[in-house]
Amino acid sequence: MIETIKMGNDNFRLSCSLFELLEIWSMRQAEVDIKYIDINGDEQLLHGKILDIYSRNGLEQIKFTDDIIIPTQNIITINDTKFKNYLK
């Protein structure tokens, strides 16, 4: 499991449209490619399924294949859909 760290802004929330995409991929058990920033600040790329989406201590997170937990604020892209700076 990837341990979550205290981020500078733990009040981060995804836009509703991006959150809905996470829910759709999870409900359909679709295989996705996810690029995210790990605890060391390095970019990682994984292929697998989003198993769950939840909030713990006010921080939105996804449970990914192999019990990897990723805060939504650390997601860069999923299937080429931008999550970081998606409005830019």
Tab-separated table of C-alpha atoms in Angstrom:
chain	number	residue	atom	x	y	z
A	1	MET	CA	0.000	0.000	0.000
A	2	ILE	CA	1.186	3.518	-0.751
A	3	GLU	CA	1.143	5.574	2.421
A	4	THR	CA	-0.492	8.952	2.071
A	5	ILE	CA	1.427	11.912	3.386
A	6	LYS	CA	0.200	15.227	4.714
A	7	MET	CA	-0.113	17.408	1.663
A	8	GLY	CA	0.061	21.186	1.669
A	9	ASN	CA	-3.612	21.305	0.755
A	10	ASP	CA	-5.538	18.349	2.158
A	11	ASN	CA	-8.805	20.163	1.352
A	12	PHE	CA	-8.347	19.351	-2.347
A	13	ARG	CA	-11.483	18.125	-4.144
A	14	LEU	CA	-11.809	16.878	-7.697
A	15	SER	CA	-14.300	18.472	-10.027
A	16	CYS	CA	-17.582	16.594	-10.204
A	17	SER	CA	-16.935	15.529	-13.805
A	18	LEU	CA	-13.555	13.968	-12.957
A	19	PHE	CA	-15.009	12.267	-9.877
A	20	GLU	CA	-17.780	10.822	-12.047
A	21	LEU	CA	-15.171	9.423	-14.449
A	22	LEU	CA	-13.498	7.653	-11.524
A	23	GLU	CA	-16.856	6.199	-10.498
A	24	ILE	CA	-17.636	5.013	-14.037
A	25	TRP	CA	-14.238	3.304	-14.454
A	26	SER	CA	-14.681	1.711	-11.023
A	27	MET	CA	-18.269	0.512	-11.628
A	28	ARG	CA	-17.352	-0.946	-15.022
A	29	GLN	CA	-14.198	-2.510	-13.574
A	30	ALA	CA	-12.402	-1.035	-16.566
A	31	GLU	CA	-8.657	-1.464	-16.914
A	32	VAL	CA	-6.980	1.943	-16.919
A	33	ASP	CA	-3.525	3.446	-17.184
A	34	ILE	CA	-2.881	5.836	-14.318
A	35	LYS	CA	0.017	8.234	-13.947
A	36	TYR	CA	0.450	9.658	-10.456
A	37	ILE	CA	2.966	11.237	-8.089
A	38	ASP	CA	4.228	8.862	-5.384
A	39	ILE	CA	5.295	9.650	-1.821
A	40	ASN	CA	8.807	10.541	-3.060
A	41	GLY	CA	7.472	13.020	-5.617
A	42	ASP	CA	8.295	10.706	-8.537
A	43	GLU	CA	5.894	10.011	-11.394
A	44	GLN	CA	4.655	6.428	-11.565
A	45	LEU	CA	2.636	4.654	-14.242
A	46	LEU	CA	0.373	1.708	-13.425
A	47	HIS	CA	-2.096	-0.427	-15.350
A	48	GLY	CA	-5.043	-1.955	-13.517
A	49	LYS	CA	-8.494	-1.327	-12.055
A	50	ILE	CA	-9.919	1.277	-9.720
A	51	LEU	CA	-11.430	-0.844	-6.964
A	52	ASP	CA	-12.888	1.851	-4.700
A	53	ILE	CA	-13.187	5.621	-4.259
A	54	TYR	CA	-13.544	7.078	-0.789
A	55	SER	CA	-12.641	9.882	1.570
A	56	ARG	CA	-10.497	9.248	4.656
A	57	ASN	CA	-9.785	12.074	7.081
A	58	GLY	CA	-11.196	14.483	4.491
A	59	LEU	CA	-8.788	13.306	1.768
A	60	GLU	CA	-10.261	11.790	-1.413
A	61	GLN	CA	-8.473	8.583	-2.394
A	62	ILE	CA	-8.770	5.680	-4.775
A	63	LYS	CA	-7.955	2.063	-4.076
A	64	PHE	CA	-6.194	0.646	-7.101
A	65	THR	CA	-5.208	-2.882	-8.100
A	66	ASP	CA	-2.897	-4.627	-5.571
A	67	ASP	CA	-4.197	-2.478	-2.674
A	68	ILE	CA	-2.403	0.654	-3.852
A	69	ILE	CA	-4.008	3.748	-2.321
A	70	ILE	CA	-3.593	6.988	-4.283
A	71	PRO	CA	-4.865	10.396	-3.127
A	72	THR	CA	-6.863	11.964	-5.962
A	73	GLN	CA	-4.721	15.087	-5.732
A	74	ASN	CA	-1.694	12.979	-6.765
A	75	ILE	CA	-3.285	11.744	-10.001
A	76	ILE	CA	-1.736	13.265	-13.126
A	77	THR	CA	-3.666	11.369	-15.821
A	78	ILE	CA	-5.910	8.370	-16.247
A	79	ASN	CA	-6.209	7.054	-19.796
A	80	ASP	CA	-4.823	10.363	-21.103
A	81	THR	CA	-7.498	12.364	-19.239
A	82	LYS	CA	-5.742	15.171	-17.352
A	83	PHE	CA	-6.398	15.346	-13.625
A	84	LYS	CA	-3.548	17.741	-12.710
A	85	ASN	CA	-4.117	21.193	-14.160
A	86	TYR	CA	-7.053	19.858	-16.153
A	87	LEU	CA	-8.320	23.343	-16.885
A	88	LYS	CA	-5.050	24.422	-18.480
